[in-house]
Coordinates of N, CA and C in Angstrom, one line a residue:
X1 N -51.9 -33.0 -22.9 CA -51.8 -32.7 -21.5 C -51.0 -31.4 -21.7
X2 N -51.1 -30.4 -20.6 CA -51.0 -29.1 -20.6 C -49.4 -28.5 -20.8
X3 N -49.0 -27.6 -20.9 CA -47.7 -26.9 -20.6 C -47.8 -26.6 -19.4
X4 N -46.2 -26.9 -19.2 CA -45.8 -26.7 -17.6 C -46.1 -25.3 -16.8
X5 N -46.8 -25.7 -16.0 CA -47.1 -24.4 -15.0 C -49.0 -24.0 -15.0
X6 N -49.4 -24.5 -16.1 CA -51.0 -24.5 -16.5 C -51.5 -25.4 -15.6
X7 N -52.6 -24.7 -14.8 CA -53.8 -25.9 -14.5 C -54.4 -26.7 -14.8
X8 N -54.5 -27.9 -14.9 CA -55.4 -28.6 -15.7 C -56.3 -29.8 -14.4
X9 N -56.8 -30.6 -15.2 CA -57.3 -31.6 -14.3 C -56.7 -32.9 -14.4
X10 N -56.2 -34.0 -13.6 CA -55.5 -34.5 -13.4 C -56.0 -36.0 -13.9
X11 N -55.6 -36.6 -15.0 CA -56.0 -38.2 -15.6 C -55.1 -38.7 -15.9
X12 N -55.3 -39.9 -14.7 CA -54.2 -40.8 -15.2 C -54.6 -42.2 -16.1
X13 N -53.5 -42.7 -16.5 CA -53.3 -44.4 -16.8 C -52.5 -45.7 -16.6
X14 N -53.3 -46.3 -15.8 CA -52.4 -46.9 -15.1 C -52.4 -48.6 -15.7
X15 N -51.5 -48.9 -16.6 CA -51.3 -50.5 -17.3 C -50.4 -51.4 -16.7
X16 N -50.0 -51.3 -15.7 CA -49.5 -52.0 -14.6 C -50.0 -53.5 -14.2
X17 N -51.4 -53.2 -14.0 CA -52.2 -54.4 -14.1 C -52.8 -55.1 -14.9
X18 N -52.7 -56.7 -15.0 CA -53.0 -57.4 -15.9 C -54.5 -57.4 -16.1
X19 N -55.4 -57.4 -15.3 CA -56.5 -58.1 -14.8 C -57.3 -56.8 -15.4
X20 N -57.2 -55.3 -14.8 CA -58.0 -54.4 -14.8 C -57.2 -52.9 -15.3
X21 N -56.7 -52.7 -16.8 CA -56.0 -51.5 -16.8 C -56.8 -50.1 -16.6
X22 N -56.3 -49.2 -16.0 CA -56.6 -47.8 -15.9 C -56.5 -46.8 -17.2
X23 N -57.7 -46.6 -17.8 CA -57.3 -45.8 -19.0 C -57.9 -44.5 -18.8
X24 N -57.3 -43.6 -18.3 CA -57.5 -41.9 -19.0 C -58.5 -42.0 -17.4
X25 N -58.3 -42.5 -16.5 CA -59.3 -41.9 -15.5 C -59.5 -41.3 -15.1
X26 N -60.2 -40.2 -15.1 CA -60.5 -38.6 -14.1 C -60.5 -38.8 -13.1
X27 N -59.3 -38.3 -12.3 CA -59.1 -38.2 -10.7 C -60.4 -37.2 -10.0
X28 N -60.1 -35.6 -10.6 CA -61.3 -34.9 -10.2 C -61.0 -34.2 -9.1
X29 N -59.6 -34.2 -9.5 CA -58.4 -33.3 -8.9 C -58.0 -32.4 -9.9
X30 N -57.4 -31.2 -9.5 CA -56.9 -30.6 -10.2 C -55.0 -30.0 -10.0
X31 N -54.1 -29.7 -10.9 CA -53.0 -29.9 -10.5 C -52.2 -29.3 -11.5
X32 N -51.1 -29.3 -11.1 CA -50.3 -28.7 -12.5 C -48.7 -29.3 -12.5
X33 N -48.5 -29.3 -14.0 CA -46.9 -29.9 -14.0 C -45.9 -29.2 -13.6
X34 N -44.5 -29.7 -13.3 CA -43.8 -28.6 -13.4 C -42.9 -28.5 -14.0
X35 N -41.7 -27.8 -14.5 CA -40.9 -27.5 -15.8 C -40.0 -28.8 -15.5
X36 N -39.7 -29.5 -14.4 CA -38.3 -30.5 -14.3 C -39.0 -31.8 -14.5
X37 N -38.5 -32.6 -15.4 CA -38.4 -34.1 -16.0 C -38.3 -35.1 -14.3
X38 N -38.9 -36.1 -14.5 CA -38.5 -36.9 -13.7 C -37.3 -37.6 -13.3
X39 N -37.1 -37.2 -11.6 CA -35.5 -37.8 -11.5 C -35.2 -39.4 -11.1
X40 N -36.2 -40.2 -11.8 CA -35.9 -41.5 -12.0 C -35.3 -41.8 -13.6
X41 N -35.2 -40.8 -14.3 CA -34.5 -40.7 -15.4 C -35.0 -40.7 -16.6
X42 N -36.8 -41.1 -17.0 CA -37.2 -41.8 -17.8 C -37.7 -40.5 -18.4
X43 N -37.9 -38.9 -18.0 CA -37.6 -37.7 -18.6 C -39.5 -37.8 -18.9
X44 N -39.9 -38.3 -17.8 CA -41.4 -38.2 -17.7 C -41.8 -36.2 -17.3
X45 N -42.9 -35.7 -17.5 CA -43.2 -34.7 -16.4 C -43.7 -35.1 -14.8
X46 N -43.3 -34.2 -14.3 CA -44.0 -34.2 -12.6 C -45.0 -33.8 -12.3
X47 N -45.7 -33.7 -11.3 CA -46.5 -32.8 -11.1 C -45.5 -32.1 -9.8
X48 N -46.2 -30.6 -10.1 CA -45.2 -29.8 -9.2 C -46.2 -29.2 -8.1
X49 N -47.6 -28.9 -8.4 CA -48.6 -28.8 -7.3 C -49.9 -29.5 -7.9
X50 N -51.1 -30.2 -6.4 CA -51.8 -30.5 -6.7 C -53.0 -29.1 -5.9
X51 N -53.6 -28.7 -6.7 CA -54.6 -27.8 -6.1 C -56.0 -28.0 -5.6
X52 N -56.1 -29.2 -6.0 CA -57.5 -29.8 -5.3 C -58.7 -30.6 -5.8
X53 N -59.6 -30.4 -5.7 CA -61.3 -31.2 -6.3 C -61.6 -29.9 -7.4
X54 N -61.3 -31.3 -8.5 CA -61.9 -29.7 -9.6 C -63.3 -29.2 -10.1
X55 N -64.7 -30.5 -9.3 CA -65.6 -29.7 -9.8 C -66.9 -30.8 -9.4
X56 N -68.2 -30.5 -9.4 CA -69.6 -31.2 -9.3 C -69.4 -31.0 -10.6
X57 N -71.0 -32.3 -10.9 CA -72.0 -32.2 -12.1 C -73.0 -30.9 -11.7
X58 N -73.5 -30.6 -12.9 CA -74.3 -29.8 -12.5 C -75.2 -29.7 -13.5
X59 N -76.8 -29.3 -13.1 CA -77.9 -29.4 -13.8 C -78.6 -28.1 -14.6
X60 N -78.4 -28.4 -15.8 CA -79.1 -27.3 -16.8 C -80.8 -26.9 -16.3
X61 N -81.2 -25.8 -16.7 CA -82.6 -25.6 -16.1 C -83.5 -26.7 -17.3
X62 N -83.2 -26.9 -18.2 CA -83.5 -27.8 -19.1 C -83.5 -29.2 -18.7
X63 N -82.8 -29.5 -17.4 CA -82.7 -30.8 -17.0 C -81.4 -31.7 -17.4
X64 N -80.6 -31.3 -18.7 CA -79.6 -31.7 -18.9 C -78.3 -32.0 -17.8
X65 N -77.7 -32.6 -17.6 CA -76.7 -33.0 -16.8 C -75.6 -32.5 -17.0
X66 N -74.7 -32.2 -16.8 CA -73.3 -31.7 -17.3 C -72.1 -31.5 -16.5
X67 N -70.8 -32.3 -16.9 CA -69.7 -31.9 -16.2 C -69.5 -30.4 -15.7
X68 N -69.0 -29.9 -14.7 CA -68.7 -28.9 -14.1 C -67.7 -28.2 -15.3
X69 N -66.6 -28.6 -15.7 CA -65.8 -28.5 -16.9 C -66.6 -27.6 -17.7
X70 N -67.7 -28.0 -18.3 CA -68.7 -26.6 -19.2 C -68.6 -25.6 -18.4
X71 N -68.9 -25.5 -17.2 CA -68.8 -23.8 -16.8 C -67.2 -23.1 -16.2
X72 N -66.5 -24.4 -16.3 CA -65.2 -23.3 -15.8 C -64.7 -23.2 -17.4
X73 N -64.9 -23.5 -18.0 CA -64.2 -22.9 -19.7 C -64.6 -21.6 -19.7
X74 N -65.8 -21.0 -19.5 CA -66.3 -19.7 -19.2 C -65.3 -18.8 -18.9
X75 N -64.9 -19.6 -17.6 CA -64.0 -18.2 -16.8 C -62.7 -18.4 -17.1
X76 N -62.5 -19.3 -17.4 CA -61.0 -19.6 -17.6 C -60.5 -19.0 -19.1
X77 N -61.9 -18.6 -20.4 CA -61.4 -17.6 -21.2 C -61.2 -16.2 -21.0
X78 N -61.6 -15.9 -20.0 CA -61.3 -14.3 -19.4 C -60.3 -13.8 -18.6
X79 N -59.2 -13.5 -19.4 CA -57.9 -13.2 -18.8 C -58.0 -12.6 -17.2
X80 N -58.7 -11.4 -17.0 CA -59.1 -10.6 -16.2 C -59.5 -11.5 -15.0
X81 N -59.5 -12.8 -15.4 CA -60.3 -13.6 -13.6 C -58.7 -14.1 -13.3
X82 N -58.8 -13.6 -11.6 CA -57.1 -14.8 -11.3 C -58.1 -16.0 -10.5
X83 N -58.9 -16.4 -9.9 CA -59.7 -17.1 -9.7 C -61.1 -17.2 -9.4
X84 N -61.8 -18.1 -9.2 CA -63.2 -18.3 -9.0 C -63.7 -19.7 -8.2
X85 N -65.1 -19.3 -8.1 CA -65.9 -20.9 -7.8 C -67.3 -20.4 -8.2
X86 N -67.7 -21.7 -8.5 CA -69.3 -21.7 -8.9 C -70.1 -22.5 -8.5
X87 N -71.1 -21.6 -8.0 CA -72.0 -22.7 -6.8 C -73.5 -22.4 -7.8
X88 N -73.8 -23.3 -8.1 CA -75.3 -23.5 -8.4 C -76.1 -23.5 -7.3
X89 N -77.0 -22.7 -6.9 CA -77.4 -22.7 -5.6 C -78.9 -23.2 -5.8
X90 N -78.9 -23.5 -7.2 CA -81.0 -23.9 -7.6 C -80.8 -24.1 -9.1
X91 N -81.9 -24.9 -10.1 CA -82.0 -24.4 -11.3 C -82.2 -23.1 -11.7
X92 N -82.4 -22.2 -11.1 CA -82.7 -21.0 -11.7 C -81.8 -19.5 -11.1
X93 N -80.8 -20.2 -10.4 CA -79.7 -19.3 -9.5 C -78.5 -19.9 -9.3
X94 N -77.4 -19.2 -10.1 CA -75.7 -19.7 -9.8 C -75.6 -18.3 -9.5
X95 N -74.1 -18.2 -8.5 CA -73.3 -17.7 -7.5 C -72.2 -17.7 -8.1
X96 N -71.3 -16.7 -8.5 CA -70.2 -16.9 -9.5 C -69.5 -15.9 -8.3
X97 N -68.1 -16.5 -7.6 CA -67.3 -15.7 -7.0 C -66.0 -15.6 -7.6
X98 N -65.5 -14.2 -8.1 CA -64.2 -14.0 -8.8 C -63.5 -13.3 -8.0
X99 N -62.2 -13.5 -8.0 CA -61.0 -12.8 -7.6 C -60.7 -12.2 -8.8
X100 N -60.9 -10.9 -8.8 CA -60.0 -10.1 -10.2 C -58.6 -9.9 -10.1
X101 N -58.6 -10.0 -11.7 CA -56.7 -9.8 -12.0 C -56.6 -8.5 -12.1
X102 N -55.3 -8.1 -12.5 CA -54.8 -7.2 -12.7 C -55.7 -6.5 -14.3
X103 N -56.1 -7.4 -15.5 CA -56.8 -7.2 -16.5 C -57.8 -7.4 -16.3
X104 N -59.0 -7.5 -15.2 CA -60.2 -7.5 -15.1 C -60.8 -6.3 -15.6
X105 N -61.6 -6.6 -16.5 CA -62.5 -5.6 -17.1 C -63.5 -5.1 -16.5
X106 N -64.2 -4.2 -16.4 CA -65.6 -3.4 -15.9 C -66.8 -4.4 -16.5
X107 N -66.9 -4.9 -18.0 CA -68.2 -5.6 -18.6 C -67.6 -7.3 -18.5
X108 N -66.4 -7.7 -17.6 CA -65.9 -9.1 -17.4 C -67.5 -10.0 -16.7
X109 N -67.8 -9.1 -15.7 CA -69.1 -9.7 -15.0 C -70.5 -10.1 -16.2
X110 N -70.2 -9.6 -17.0 CA -71.7 -10.0 -17.8 C -71.1 -10.7 -19.0
X111 N -69.9 -10.7 -19.4 CA -69.1 -11.7 -20.5 C -69.5 -13.0 -19.5
X112 N -69.4 -12.9 -18.2 CA -69.3 -14.5 -17.3 C -70.5 -15.2 -17.2
X113 N -71.4 -14.0 -16.9 CA -73.0 -14.1 -16.5 C -73.5 -14.6 -18.4
X114 N -73.2 -14.3 -19.1 CA -74.0 -14.5 -20.7 C -73.1 -16.1 -20.7
X115 N -72.0 -16.1 -20.4 CA -71.4 -17.5 -20.9 C -71.8 -18.5 -20.2
X116 N -72.4 -18.0 -18.7 CA -72.9 -19.5 -18.2 C -74.8 -19.8 -18.6
X117 N -74.9 -18.6 -18.8 CA -76.4 -18.7 -19.2 C -76.9 -19.4 -20.3
X118 N -75.8 -19.2 -21.6 CA -75.5 -19.8 -22.7 C -75.7 -21.4 -22.2
X119 N -74.7 -21.9 -21.2 CA -74.5 -23.8 -20.7 C -76.1 -24.0 -19.9
X120 N -76.3 -22.8 -19.0 CA -77.3 -23.3 -18.1 C -78.7 -23.1 -18.7
X121 N -79.1 -22.1 -19.5 CA -80.4 -21.4 -19.6 C -80.5 -20.2 -19.6
X122 N -80.8 -19.7 -20.2 CA -81.0 -18.0 -20.7 C -81.9 -17.3 -19.5
X123 N -82.8 -18.1 -18.7 CA -83.6 -17.4 -17.8 C -82.9 -17.3 -16.6
X124 N -81.9 -18.4 -16.8 CA -80.8 -18.5 -15.3 C -80.3 -17.2 -14.9
X125 N -80.8 -17.1 -13.1 CA -79.9 -15.7 -12.8 C -78.5 -16.1 -12.7
X126 N -77.4 -15.3 -12.8 CA -76.3 -15.5 -12.4 C -75.8 -14.3 -11.7
X127 N -75.3 -14.4 -10.7 CA -74.9 -13.5 -9.6 C -73.3 -13.2 -9.5
X128 N -72.7 -12.5 -10.2 CA -71.1 -12.6 -10.2 C -70.8 -12.0 -9.0
X129 N -70.2 -12.3 -8.0 CA -70.0 -11.4 -7.3 C -68.2 -11.3 -7.2
X130 N -67.7 -10.2 -7.1 CA -66.0 -10.0 -6.7 C -65.7 -10.2 -5.5
X131 N -64.6 -10.6 -4.9 CA -64.3 -11.2 -3.7 C -62.8 -11.0 -3.5
X132 N -62.3 -10.8 -2.4 CA -60.9 -10.7 -1.8 C -60.0 -12.3 -2.1
X133 N -61.0 -12.8 -1.4 CA -60.1 -14.8 -1.8 C -61.0 -15.5 -1.4
X134 N -61.0 -16.1 -2.1 CA -61.8 -17.9 -2.0 C -61.4 -18.8 -0.8
X135 N -62.3 -19.0 0.2 CA -61.7 -20.3 1.4 C -61.8 -21.4 0.2
X136 N -60.6 -22.4 0.6 CA -60.6 -23.7 0.6 C -61.8 -24.5 1.1
X137 N -62.2 -25.8 0.9 CA -62.9 -26.9 1.5 C -62.2 -26.9 2.9
X138 N -63.1 -27.5 3.7 CA -62.8 -28.3 5.3 C -61.2 -28.9 5.0
X139 N -61.4 -29.6 4.3 CA -60.5 -30.9 4.1 C -59.1 -30.3 3.5
X140 N -59.2 -29.0 2.9 CA -58.1 -28.2 2.4 C -57.9 -28.1 1.0
X141 N -58.9 -28.8 0.3 CA -58.9 -28.6 -1.3 C -59.7 -28.0 -1.6
X142 N -59.7 -27.5 -2.9 CA -60.6 -26.2 -3.1 C -61.0 -26.9 -4.4
X143 N -62.5 -26.4 -4.5 CA -63.5 -26.9 -5.3 C -63.8 -25.8 -6.4
X144 N -63.5 -26.0 -7.5 CA -64.2 -25.0 -8.6 C -65.9 -24.7 -8.9
X145 N -66.3 -25.8 -8.5 CA -67.7 -25.9 -8.6 C -68.5 -26.9 -8.2
X146 N -69.4 -26.4 -7.3 CA -70.4 -26.6 -6.1 C -71.4 -26.7 -6.6
X147 N -72.5 -28.0 -7.1 CA -74.0 -28.0 -7.2 C -74.5 -28.3 -6.0
X148 N -75.3 -27.8 -5.7 CA -76.2 -28.3 -4.5 C -77.5 -28.3 -5.2
X149 N -77.7 -28.6 -6.6 CA -78.8 -29.1 -7.0 C -78.4 -30.7 -7.0
X150 N -77.7 -30.8 -7.8 CA -77.4 -32.4 -8.4 C -76.9 -33.2 -7.2
X151 N -76.8 -32.8 -6.1 CA -77.0 -33.5 -5.0 C -78.3 -33.9 -4.4
X152 N -79.4 -33.1 -4.8 CA -80.4 -33.4 -4.4 C -81.6 -34.2 -5.9
X153 N -81.1 -34.3 -7.0 CA -81.5 -34.9 -7.6 C -81.7 -36.5 -8.2
X154 N -82.8 -37.4 -8.2 CA -82.7 -38.5 -8.1 C -81.5 -39.2 -9.2
X155 N -81.0 -40.2 -8.8 CA -80.1 -40.8 -10.0 C -81.5 -41.3 -10.8
X156 N -79.7 -41.6 -12.2 CA -81.3 -41.8 -13.3 C -81.6 -40.4 -14.1
X157 N -81.3 -39.7 -13.4 CA -82.0 -38.0 -14.4 C -80.6 -37.6 -15.5

C-alpha cells in the first residue's frame, strides 16, 4: 500500500464471496489514497481520487510481452516529470509525451530514452516530446501507456 497522496495501481481483494474470492485483483485503474480514514469506523483508507486506466501491455523488440508498468517506472523515477503518456507506435518506435515539472532537467529526455531502451530494446527509437498538457481519452479516463503493437499481435505470443 502506497502512502496517502501518492498515485498507484488499484488492486483489490474481495473475500465476501464464498465460492470465488478475488485475491489481489488488478483493476487496471490508477488512484490516490486519501488522508482520512473510512467514515464507517473501521479505520481503513479510502480512495480520494480515481485517475484513470493505468496501462496496456507492450512488446519489446525481441517479442517479450511485458506490462506497461515496466515503462511507467522509468518515468516515475525522474523527479522533473509532472505527467506523461507513452505510446508504442511500433516495435521499433515509441513516443513519450512529457509534461515537464519545475525540476525537469535538460538531460531528462536522454535519461527517459535510455531507460525505455533498456526495456524495449537498444535499437528502438524513443521520441521524447515535451508538451503543456496531456488530453484524456474519450471516456474521460487517462491511459499512461498505449500500445498500438500489442493490439495487433496474435494471442499466445
